[in-house]
Every structure is written in structure tokens, then in C-alpha cells.
Coordinates of C-alpha atoms (C1' of nucleotides) in Angstrom, one line a residue:
Chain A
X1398 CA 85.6 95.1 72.2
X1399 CA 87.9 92.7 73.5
X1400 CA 87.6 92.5 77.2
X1401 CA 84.7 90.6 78.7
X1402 CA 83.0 92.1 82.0
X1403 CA 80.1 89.5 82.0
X1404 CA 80.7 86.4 79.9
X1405 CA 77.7 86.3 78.1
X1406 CA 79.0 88.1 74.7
X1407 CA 80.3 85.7 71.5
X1408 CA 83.1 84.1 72.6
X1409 CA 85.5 81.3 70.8
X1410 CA 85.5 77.9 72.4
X1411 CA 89.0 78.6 73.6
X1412 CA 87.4 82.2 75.4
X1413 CA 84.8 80.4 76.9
X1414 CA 86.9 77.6 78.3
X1415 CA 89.4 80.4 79.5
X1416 CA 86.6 82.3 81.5
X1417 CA 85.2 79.4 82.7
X1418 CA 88.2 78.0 84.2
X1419 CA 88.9 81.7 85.3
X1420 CA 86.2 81.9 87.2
X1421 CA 86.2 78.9 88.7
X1422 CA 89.7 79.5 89.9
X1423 CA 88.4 83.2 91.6
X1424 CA 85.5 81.4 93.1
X1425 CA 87.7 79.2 94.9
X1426 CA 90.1 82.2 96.0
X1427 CA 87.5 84.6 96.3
X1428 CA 85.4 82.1 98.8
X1429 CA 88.5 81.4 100.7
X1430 CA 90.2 84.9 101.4
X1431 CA 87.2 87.4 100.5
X1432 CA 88.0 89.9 98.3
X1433 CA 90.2 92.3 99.7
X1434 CA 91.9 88.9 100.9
X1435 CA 92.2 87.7 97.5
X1436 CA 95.3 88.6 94.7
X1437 CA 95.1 88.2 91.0
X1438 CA 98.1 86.4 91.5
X1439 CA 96.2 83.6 93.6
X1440 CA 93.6 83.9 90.8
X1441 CA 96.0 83.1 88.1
X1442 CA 97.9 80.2 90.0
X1443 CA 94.6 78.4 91.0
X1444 CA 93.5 78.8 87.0
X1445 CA 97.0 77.9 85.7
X1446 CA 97.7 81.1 83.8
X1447 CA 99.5 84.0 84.1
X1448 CA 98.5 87.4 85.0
X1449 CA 98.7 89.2 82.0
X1450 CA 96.5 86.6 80.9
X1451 CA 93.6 86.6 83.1
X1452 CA 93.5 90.5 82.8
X1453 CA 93.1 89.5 78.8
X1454 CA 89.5 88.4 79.5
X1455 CA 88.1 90.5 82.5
X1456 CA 88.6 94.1 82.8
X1457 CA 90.4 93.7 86.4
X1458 CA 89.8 91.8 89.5
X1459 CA 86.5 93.7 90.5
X1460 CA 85.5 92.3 87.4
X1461 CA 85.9 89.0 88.0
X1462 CA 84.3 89.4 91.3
X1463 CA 81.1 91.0 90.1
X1464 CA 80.8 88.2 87.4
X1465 CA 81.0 85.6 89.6
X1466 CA 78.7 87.4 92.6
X1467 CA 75.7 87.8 89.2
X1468 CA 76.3 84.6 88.3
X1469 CA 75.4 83.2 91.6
X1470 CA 72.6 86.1 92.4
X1471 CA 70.5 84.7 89.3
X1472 CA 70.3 81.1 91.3
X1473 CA 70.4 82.0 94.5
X1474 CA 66.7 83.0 94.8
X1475 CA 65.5 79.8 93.0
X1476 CA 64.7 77.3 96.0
X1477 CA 62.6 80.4 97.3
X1478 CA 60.9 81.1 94.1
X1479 CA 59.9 77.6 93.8
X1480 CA 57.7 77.6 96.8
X1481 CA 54.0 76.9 95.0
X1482 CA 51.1 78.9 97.4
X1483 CA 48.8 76.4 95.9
X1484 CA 51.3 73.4 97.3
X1485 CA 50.8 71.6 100.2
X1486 CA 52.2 73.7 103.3
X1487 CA 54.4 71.4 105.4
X1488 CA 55.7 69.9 101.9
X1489 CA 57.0 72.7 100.3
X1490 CA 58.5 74.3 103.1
X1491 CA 60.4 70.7 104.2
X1492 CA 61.6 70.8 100.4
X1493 CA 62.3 74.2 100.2
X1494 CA 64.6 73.3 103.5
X1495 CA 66.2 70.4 101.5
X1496 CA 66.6 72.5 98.7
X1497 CA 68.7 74.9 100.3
X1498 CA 70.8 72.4 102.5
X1499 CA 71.7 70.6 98.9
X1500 CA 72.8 73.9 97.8
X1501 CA 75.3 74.8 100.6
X1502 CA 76.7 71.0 100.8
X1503 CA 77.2 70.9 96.5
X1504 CA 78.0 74.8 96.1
X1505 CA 79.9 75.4 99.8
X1506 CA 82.3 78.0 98.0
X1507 CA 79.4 80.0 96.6
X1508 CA 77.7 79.8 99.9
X1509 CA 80.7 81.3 101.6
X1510 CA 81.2 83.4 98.4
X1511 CA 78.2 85.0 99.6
X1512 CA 78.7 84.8 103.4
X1513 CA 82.1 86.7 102.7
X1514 CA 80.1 89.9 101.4
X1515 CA 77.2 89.7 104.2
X1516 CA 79.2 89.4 107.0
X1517 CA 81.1 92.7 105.3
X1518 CA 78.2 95.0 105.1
X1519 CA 77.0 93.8 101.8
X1520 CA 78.6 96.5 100.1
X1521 CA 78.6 94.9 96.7
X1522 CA 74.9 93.1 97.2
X1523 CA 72.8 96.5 98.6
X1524 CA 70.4 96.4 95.5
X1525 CA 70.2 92.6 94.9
X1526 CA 69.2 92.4 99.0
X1527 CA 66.5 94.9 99.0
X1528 CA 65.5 94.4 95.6
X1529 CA 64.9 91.3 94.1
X1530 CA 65.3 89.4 97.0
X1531 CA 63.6 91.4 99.7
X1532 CA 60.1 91.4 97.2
X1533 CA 60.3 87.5 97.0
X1534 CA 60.9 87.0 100.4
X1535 CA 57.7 89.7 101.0
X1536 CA 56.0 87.4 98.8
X1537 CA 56.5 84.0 100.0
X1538 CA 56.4 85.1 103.8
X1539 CA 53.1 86.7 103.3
X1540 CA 51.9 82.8 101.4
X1541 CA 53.1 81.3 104.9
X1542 CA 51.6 83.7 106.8
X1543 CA 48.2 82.9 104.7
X1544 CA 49.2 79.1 105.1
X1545 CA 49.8 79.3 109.3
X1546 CA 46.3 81.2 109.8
X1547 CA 44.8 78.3 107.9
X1548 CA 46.1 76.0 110.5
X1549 CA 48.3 74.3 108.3
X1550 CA 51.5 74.9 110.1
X1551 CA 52.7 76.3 113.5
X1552 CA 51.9 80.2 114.2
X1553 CA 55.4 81.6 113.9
X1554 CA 57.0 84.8 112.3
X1555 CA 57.1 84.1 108.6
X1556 CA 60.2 86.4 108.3
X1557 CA 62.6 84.7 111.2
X1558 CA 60.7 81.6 110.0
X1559 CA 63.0 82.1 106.6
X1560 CA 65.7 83.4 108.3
X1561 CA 66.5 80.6 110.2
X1562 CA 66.1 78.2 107.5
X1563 CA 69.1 80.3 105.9
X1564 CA 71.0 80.4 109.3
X1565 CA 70.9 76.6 109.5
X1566 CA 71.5 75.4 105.5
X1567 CA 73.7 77.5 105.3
X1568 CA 75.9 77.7 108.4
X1569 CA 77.1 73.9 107.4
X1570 CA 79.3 75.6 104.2
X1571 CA 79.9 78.8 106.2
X1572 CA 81.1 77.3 109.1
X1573 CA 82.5 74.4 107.7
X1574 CA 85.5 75.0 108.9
X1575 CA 84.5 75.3 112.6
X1576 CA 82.4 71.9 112.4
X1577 CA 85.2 70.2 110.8
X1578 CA 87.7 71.0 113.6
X1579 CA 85.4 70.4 116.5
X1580 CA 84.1 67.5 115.4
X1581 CA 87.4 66.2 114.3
X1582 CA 87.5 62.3 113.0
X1583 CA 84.3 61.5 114.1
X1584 CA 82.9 62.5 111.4
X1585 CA 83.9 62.4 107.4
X1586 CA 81.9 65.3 106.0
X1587 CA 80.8 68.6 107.8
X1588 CA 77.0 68.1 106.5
X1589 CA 76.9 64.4 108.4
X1590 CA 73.6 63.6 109.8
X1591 CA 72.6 67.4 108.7
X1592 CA 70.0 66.2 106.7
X1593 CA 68.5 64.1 109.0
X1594 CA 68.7 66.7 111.9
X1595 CA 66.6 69.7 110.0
X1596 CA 64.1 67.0 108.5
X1597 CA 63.4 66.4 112.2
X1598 CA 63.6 69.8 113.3
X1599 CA 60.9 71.2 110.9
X1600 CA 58.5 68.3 111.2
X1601 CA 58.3 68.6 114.7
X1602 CA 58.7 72.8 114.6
X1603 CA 56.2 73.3 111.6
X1604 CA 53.0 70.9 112.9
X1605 CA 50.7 72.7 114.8
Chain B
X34 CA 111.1 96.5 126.4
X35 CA 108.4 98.7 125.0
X36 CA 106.2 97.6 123.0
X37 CA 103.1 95.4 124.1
X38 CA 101.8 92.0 122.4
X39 CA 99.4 91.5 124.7
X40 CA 98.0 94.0 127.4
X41 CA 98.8 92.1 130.4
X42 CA 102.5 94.0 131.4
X43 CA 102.1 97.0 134.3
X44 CA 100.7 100.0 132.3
X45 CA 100.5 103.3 132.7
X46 CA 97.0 104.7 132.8
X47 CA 97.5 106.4 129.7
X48 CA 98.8 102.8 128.0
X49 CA 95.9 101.2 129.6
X50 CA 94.0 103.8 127.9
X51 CA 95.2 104.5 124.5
X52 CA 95.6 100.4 124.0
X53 CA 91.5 100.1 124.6
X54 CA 91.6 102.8 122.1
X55 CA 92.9 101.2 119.4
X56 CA 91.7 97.6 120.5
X57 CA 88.3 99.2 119.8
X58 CA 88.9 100.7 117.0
X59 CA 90.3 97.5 115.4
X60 CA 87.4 95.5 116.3
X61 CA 85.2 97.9 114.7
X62 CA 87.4 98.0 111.5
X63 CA 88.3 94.0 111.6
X64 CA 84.7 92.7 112.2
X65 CA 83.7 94.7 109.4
X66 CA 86.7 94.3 106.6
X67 CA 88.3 91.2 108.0
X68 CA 92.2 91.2 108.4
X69 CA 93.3 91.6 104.9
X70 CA 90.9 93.5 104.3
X71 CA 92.0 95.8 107.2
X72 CA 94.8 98.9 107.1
X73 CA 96.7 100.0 109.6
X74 CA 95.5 103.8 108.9
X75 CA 91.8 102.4 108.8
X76 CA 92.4 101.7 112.6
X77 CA 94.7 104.8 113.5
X78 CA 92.0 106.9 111.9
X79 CA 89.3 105.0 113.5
X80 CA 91.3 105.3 117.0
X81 CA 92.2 108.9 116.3
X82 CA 95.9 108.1 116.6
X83 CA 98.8 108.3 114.0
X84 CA 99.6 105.3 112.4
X85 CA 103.1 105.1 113.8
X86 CA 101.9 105.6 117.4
X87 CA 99.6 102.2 116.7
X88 CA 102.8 100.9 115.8
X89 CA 104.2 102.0 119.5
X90 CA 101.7 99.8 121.5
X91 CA 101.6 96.6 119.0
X92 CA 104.1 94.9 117.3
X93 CA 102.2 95.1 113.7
X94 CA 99.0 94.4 112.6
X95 CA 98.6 91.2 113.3
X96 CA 99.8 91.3 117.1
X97 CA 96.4 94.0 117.5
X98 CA 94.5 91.3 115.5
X99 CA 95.3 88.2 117.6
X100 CA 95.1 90.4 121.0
X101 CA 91.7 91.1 120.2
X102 CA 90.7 87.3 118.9
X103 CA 92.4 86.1 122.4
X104 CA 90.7 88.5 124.4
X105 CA 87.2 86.8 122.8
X106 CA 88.2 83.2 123.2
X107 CA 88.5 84.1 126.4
X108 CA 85.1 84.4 127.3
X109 CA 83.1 83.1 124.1
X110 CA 83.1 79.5 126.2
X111 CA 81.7 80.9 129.0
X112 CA 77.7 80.8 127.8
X113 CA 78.7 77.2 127.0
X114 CA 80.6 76.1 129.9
X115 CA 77.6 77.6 132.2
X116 CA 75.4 74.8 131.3
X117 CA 75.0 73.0 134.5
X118 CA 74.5 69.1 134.0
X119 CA 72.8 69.2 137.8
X120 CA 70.2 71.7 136.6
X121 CA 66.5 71.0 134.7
X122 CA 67.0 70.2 131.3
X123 CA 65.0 72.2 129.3
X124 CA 65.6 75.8 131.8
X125 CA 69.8 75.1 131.3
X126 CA 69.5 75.2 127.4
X127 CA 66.8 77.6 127.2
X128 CA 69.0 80.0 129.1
X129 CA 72.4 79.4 127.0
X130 CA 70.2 80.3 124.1
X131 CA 69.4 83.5 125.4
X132 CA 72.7 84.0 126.5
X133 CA 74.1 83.1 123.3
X134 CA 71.3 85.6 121.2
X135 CA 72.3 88.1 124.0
X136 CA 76.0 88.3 122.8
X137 CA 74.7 88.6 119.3
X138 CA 72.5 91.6 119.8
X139 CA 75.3 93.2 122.3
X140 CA 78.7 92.6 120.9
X141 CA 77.9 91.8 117.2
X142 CA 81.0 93.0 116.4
X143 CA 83.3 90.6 118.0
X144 CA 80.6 88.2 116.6
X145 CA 81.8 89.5 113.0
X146 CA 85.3 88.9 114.1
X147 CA 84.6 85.4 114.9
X148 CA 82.7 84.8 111.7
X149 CA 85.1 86.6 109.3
X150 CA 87.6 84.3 110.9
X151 CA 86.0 81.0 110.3
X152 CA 84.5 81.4 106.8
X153 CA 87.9 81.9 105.9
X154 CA 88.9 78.4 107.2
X155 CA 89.9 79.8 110.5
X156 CA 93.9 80.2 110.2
X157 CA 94.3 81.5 113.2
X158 CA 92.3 79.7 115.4
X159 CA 92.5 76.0 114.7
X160 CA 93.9 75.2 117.9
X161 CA 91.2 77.0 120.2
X162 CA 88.7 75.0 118.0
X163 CA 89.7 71.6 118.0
X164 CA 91.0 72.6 121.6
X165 CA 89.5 74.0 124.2
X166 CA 86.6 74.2 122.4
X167 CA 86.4 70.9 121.2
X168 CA 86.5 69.4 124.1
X169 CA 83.9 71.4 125.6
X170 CA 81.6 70.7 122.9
X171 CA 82.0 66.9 123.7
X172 CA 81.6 67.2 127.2
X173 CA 78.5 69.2 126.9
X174 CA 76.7 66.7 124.2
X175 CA 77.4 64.0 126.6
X176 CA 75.2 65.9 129.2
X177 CA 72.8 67.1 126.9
X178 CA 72.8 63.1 125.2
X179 CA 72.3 61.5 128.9
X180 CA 69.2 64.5 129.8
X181 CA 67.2 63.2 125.9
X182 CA 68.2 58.7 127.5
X183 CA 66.4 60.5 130.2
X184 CA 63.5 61.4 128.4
X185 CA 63.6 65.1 129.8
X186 CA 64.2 66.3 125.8
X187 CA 63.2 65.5 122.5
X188 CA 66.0 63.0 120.9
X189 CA 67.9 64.8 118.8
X190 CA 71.7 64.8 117.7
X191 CA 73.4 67.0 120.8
X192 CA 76.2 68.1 118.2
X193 CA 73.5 69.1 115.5
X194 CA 71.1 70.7 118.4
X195 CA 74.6 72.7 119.7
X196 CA 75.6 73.8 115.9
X197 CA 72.0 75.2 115.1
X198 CA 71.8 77.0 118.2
X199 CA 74.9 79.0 117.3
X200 CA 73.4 79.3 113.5
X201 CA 70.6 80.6 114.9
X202 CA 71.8 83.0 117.3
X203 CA 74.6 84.2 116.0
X204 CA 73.1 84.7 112.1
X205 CA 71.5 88.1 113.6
X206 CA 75.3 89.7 114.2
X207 CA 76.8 88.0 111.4
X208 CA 74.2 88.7 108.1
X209 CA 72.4 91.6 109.9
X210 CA 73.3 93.7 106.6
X211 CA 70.8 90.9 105.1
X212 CA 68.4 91.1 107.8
X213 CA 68.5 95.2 107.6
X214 CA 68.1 95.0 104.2
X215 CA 65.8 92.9 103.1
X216 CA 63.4 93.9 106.3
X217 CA 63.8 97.5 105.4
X218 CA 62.0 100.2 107.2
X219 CA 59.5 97.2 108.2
X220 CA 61.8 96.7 111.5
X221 CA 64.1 99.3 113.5
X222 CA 66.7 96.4 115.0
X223 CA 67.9 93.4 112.8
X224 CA 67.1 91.6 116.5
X225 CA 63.8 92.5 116.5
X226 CA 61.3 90.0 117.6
X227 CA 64.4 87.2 117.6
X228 CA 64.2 86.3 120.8
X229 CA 60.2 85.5 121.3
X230 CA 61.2 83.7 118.1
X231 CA 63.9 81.3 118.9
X232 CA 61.9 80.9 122.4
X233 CA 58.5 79.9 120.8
X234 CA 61.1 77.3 118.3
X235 CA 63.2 75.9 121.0
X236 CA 60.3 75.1 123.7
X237 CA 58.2 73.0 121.1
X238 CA 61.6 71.4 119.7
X239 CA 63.4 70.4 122.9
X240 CA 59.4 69.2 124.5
X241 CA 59.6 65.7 123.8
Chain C
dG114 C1' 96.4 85.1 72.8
dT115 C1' 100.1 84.8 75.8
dC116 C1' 104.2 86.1 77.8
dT117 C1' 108.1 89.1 80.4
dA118 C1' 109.0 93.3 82.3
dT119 C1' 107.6 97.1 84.6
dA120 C1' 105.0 101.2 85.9
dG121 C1' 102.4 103.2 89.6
dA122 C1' 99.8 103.0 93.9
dC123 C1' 99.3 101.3 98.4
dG124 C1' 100.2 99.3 102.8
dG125 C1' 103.2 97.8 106.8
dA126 C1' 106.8 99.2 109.3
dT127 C1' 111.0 102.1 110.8
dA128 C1' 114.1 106.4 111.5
dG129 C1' 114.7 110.1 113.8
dA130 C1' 113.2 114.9 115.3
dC131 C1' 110.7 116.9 119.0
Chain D
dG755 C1' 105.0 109.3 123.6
dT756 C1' 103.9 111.3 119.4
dC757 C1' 104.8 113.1 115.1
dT758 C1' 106.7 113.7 109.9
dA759 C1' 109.1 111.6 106.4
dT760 C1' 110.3 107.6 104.2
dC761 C1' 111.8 102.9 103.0
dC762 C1' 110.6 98.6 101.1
dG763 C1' 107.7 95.0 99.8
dT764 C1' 103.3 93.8 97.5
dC765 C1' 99.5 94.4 94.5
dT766 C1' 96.8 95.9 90.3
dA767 C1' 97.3 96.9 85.9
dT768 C1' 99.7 98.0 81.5
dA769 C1' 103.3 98.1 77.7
dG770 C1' 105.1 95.8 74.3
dA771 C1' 107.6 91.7 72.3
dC772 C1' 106.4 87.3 70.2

DNA sequence: GTCTATAGACGGATAGAC
DNA sequence: GTCTATCCGTCTATAGAC
């Protein structure tokens, strides 16, 4: 057993190092072209080795893909999760917000990583979306549900209510590209004044 | 000369005909795969044609590709450019947004198109962006800017306010295989309930 | 473990018959 | 205008030397 699918069994220093810097090379391809988009070639370049090489420690470029897409997966759902029923309303929903925003302006290629495959049908994702992830978000929508008839926040859908927390973190790594070229010099970073925006945004949307 | 870049040259019916074939069938297979991601016998299939005969009314692939992103630059400004700086404040953006959810419910594909195009750092569109729409972008924050001095809106960023009104609206073409699948049976339309939703969050945002 | 060379499959595009 | 056959480049993956 030679060949490493998921990078998880005992490995050298020199293996690990190799698969790390493997994978962080595909992640920035892989974000960048999709996967279809994406050659092993590019994959080698980006990590500095050659072919043959990176075929040495992953079973092919599907493999690599799938490594880096569970890899994310297992983090992805942690702002969510850490949503506390017994926390104040308004606070953990405006950190939850910040959360997410921190993630797509510090992980942009995993966010687009991820965008890449939605926007494609998912094909790769089917049992992660209406698994894991669709009985948290049941869960947590169904704590704001509980929170709004309390009073504590705004009556809205709980379900588009997380959805368009995800539209707007997220569409600054996604569509950083299009925010970059619009807004041209007059800004340095795509995620200017982001931050500052959504914080208003929510107050103001979530207070009854 | 022959063959056809774009389909603005006299046409038979037949031309007319069998390049709205293909255009369509391209969208379909573009917006979903993206242009790498994309064969030419994916679209003669799709189109019911042989591969070569695609080949008689385009150039290659990526003359049918750009055709069909020209033909949506054309009128993805228009929801945009409608804005009317002489009309009431609150009734001008309130109908861009449900013009702009409108276009994501009816033509999510070309939405798709749009989206596969900028995640991947939008090669082939960087001078529509920091173009035309660029400059459309600023002209309409300048209006929307002098309506909040006015005190007809909340004060907000006009760039921010323009970028999470096309996160919003445009997240239902573009990650509706999220939607669909983490909703489940629990909705029939990825739209569903989207636009009461964005209505009830834009009249208590933009009320100052 | 890492390389060069190459097999084998696929995809874009063309030739040429009809 | 449309088809079959095919060329040629690219891509994934492997063989085998070192």
C-alpha cells in the first residue's frame, strides 16, 4: 500500500510535506479552472514536481480532487454548528455572519473550490448537501425559527434567512473577480468595507 | 464566406434556425460544465446535430462560446440601466430587485454561464466588466449615494448595496443544486418563497 | 522516490463523399 | 448542408531506468 487516496495514513515527514504541498498546489488550480478545467500538468507546475511524481502519492487526479473537496467538507459546516440555541439571538447570528465572511476573505480558493462544484450540479457533493449539511441546517433554522417567535429577531424565513447569509459571505471570494474589475483602483482588496456593510445590514434586518 | 462568428450576416431560415439550435444547446451544456468542461459532441448531441455540422455554423468552440456570452452582455445591463434617477427611491430599487430575481428564476442558465465565467477569474470578460459595466455601476451608485444625502434611504455603501443585491438574487440560479438539495422534498422550486423574502429584507433595509 | 519516455484515450477540427 | 472517416494535439496514467 503505497498510494495515498486520503492523507490520513502513516506517512514519512518527506510524504507529508509532498501531499501537503500537493494539495495546496491542486487547490489553487482546481479553484481557478474547476476540475474538468484543471490538468495534472498545471497541478505539478504549481507544486514544483513532476508528473510522475504527484501520481506517486494520489491515485490520479480525481483523487486529489476528492481529498481536497473532504478536507474542506469537514470545516465547512463549523461556523453553522457553532450557533449555541441557548446564546443570545441577535449575537450569534451577527457572529455566525462574521464567521463566515472571515472564512471566504482567508480561504477565497476553497470558497470558490466549492462554488466551482455547486454552480456544476454538485455532482461530486450530492450526499455531503443533503446529508450532513441539510440536517444541520434543519437544525439550526428550526433554533431561529424558535428564536423569531420569541420576539428576539425579525419574523423572516429561517431557510432563505441562511441562504442569504451564504449568498453574501460568500459572493466576495466567488465573485472576486467581478468586484475587483468593477471597482477597479478604488479599492485595494475585494472584501473592502464588507465587513462593515453586513454588520449593518443584519443589525438593522434582524431587530424586530 | 461561410461560416458564422456571430449571427448577425443575412441567413437563411434554416441558418437562422439550426444556429438557435445549437446556441441553445450550448447554453444548456456551458452553464452546466463550464467551457473546458464542455465537448463539442456534448453540444452536437444536445442540439441533435453531428459534430462537424456544429463545426459548419461556428468557427470552433469557442466562437459558439463567446456568441452566446455576447448575446447576454447585451442585455444583462438592462435591469441596471432601467433605474431611473427621476423616479421614488425606494419603488426604482425595489423593482430592479425583482427584475434582477426574475432573470434568476427565468433564465438561470445564462445565469450559470455568467457565474461559471467569473469564479474562474473571468478571462473572457474583463473588458465588459471594468467597461461597460464598470461604468454603469458608478453612475448608478452616484444616484443611489445622492437619493441616501437625501434622506429617502437608509445610508448604506451604494457599491456594497449593488453587490448584495446580485448575491442575493442571483445565488438562486447559480447554487440552486444546494438550495434543491439541502431543501429536499420540503420545496418544489429552488425559488420558492424568494421573492416575498428579498421583498420583506429590502423594504426594512433601504427604510431609513 | 523521482525521473524520462510513452502508451492509450479523448477532444477539436478538417477532408471529402454525397 | 450534412455526413463518415480521420488527423493531430492534449491529457491521464503507466512502464521502467536510476
Amino acid at each position: 500500500m503505497s498510494k495515498t487516496t486520503s492523507p490520513s495514513k502513516p506517512q514519512t515527514r518527506i510524504q507529508k510535506r509532498n501531499i501537503m504541498i500537493i494539495l495546496d498546489a491542486a487547490l489553487e488550480v482546481f479553484s481557478t479552472y474547476g476540475f474538468r478545467g484543471t490538468t495534472l500538468d498545471q497541478i505539478a507546475r504549481q507544486a514544483g514536481l513532476s508528473k510522475p511524481n504527484v501520481l506517486y502519492y494520489f491515485d490520479g487526479k480525481e483523487a486529489i480532487h476528492l481529498a481536497l473537496l473532504s478536507q474542506l467538507l469537514e470545516t465547512w459546516l463549523d461556523p453553522l454548528r457553532a450557533i449555541d440555541p441557548q446564546g443570545d439571538p441577535k449575537t450569534e447570528l451577527m457572529r455566525y455572519i462574521r464567521h463566515k465572511l472571515q472564512m471566504s476573505r482567508d480561504f477565497p480558493r476553497e470558497s470558490r473550490l466549492f462554488a466551482n462544484e455547486i454552480v456544476q450540479g454538485a455532482p461530486r457533493m450530492q450526499a455531503f448537501l443533503q446529508g450532513d449539511l441539510r440536517d444541520l441546517v434543519d437544525e439550526k433554522a428550526a433554533v431561529i425559527q424558535a428564536w423569531m417567535k420569541d420576539g428576539k429577531l425579525t419574523q423572516l424565513d429561517p431557510f432563505h434567512l441562511i441562504f442569504s447569509i451564504w449568498a453574501l459571505t460568500q459572493h466576495y471570494a466567488d465573485f472576486e473577480a467581478q468586484i475587483r474589475l468593477v471597482r477597479g483602483s478604488n479599492i485595494t482588496q475585494p472584501h473592502d468595507g464588507s465587513e462593515d456593510f453586513l454588520d449593518q445590514v443584519f443589525q438593522k434586518l434582524l431587530t424586530p
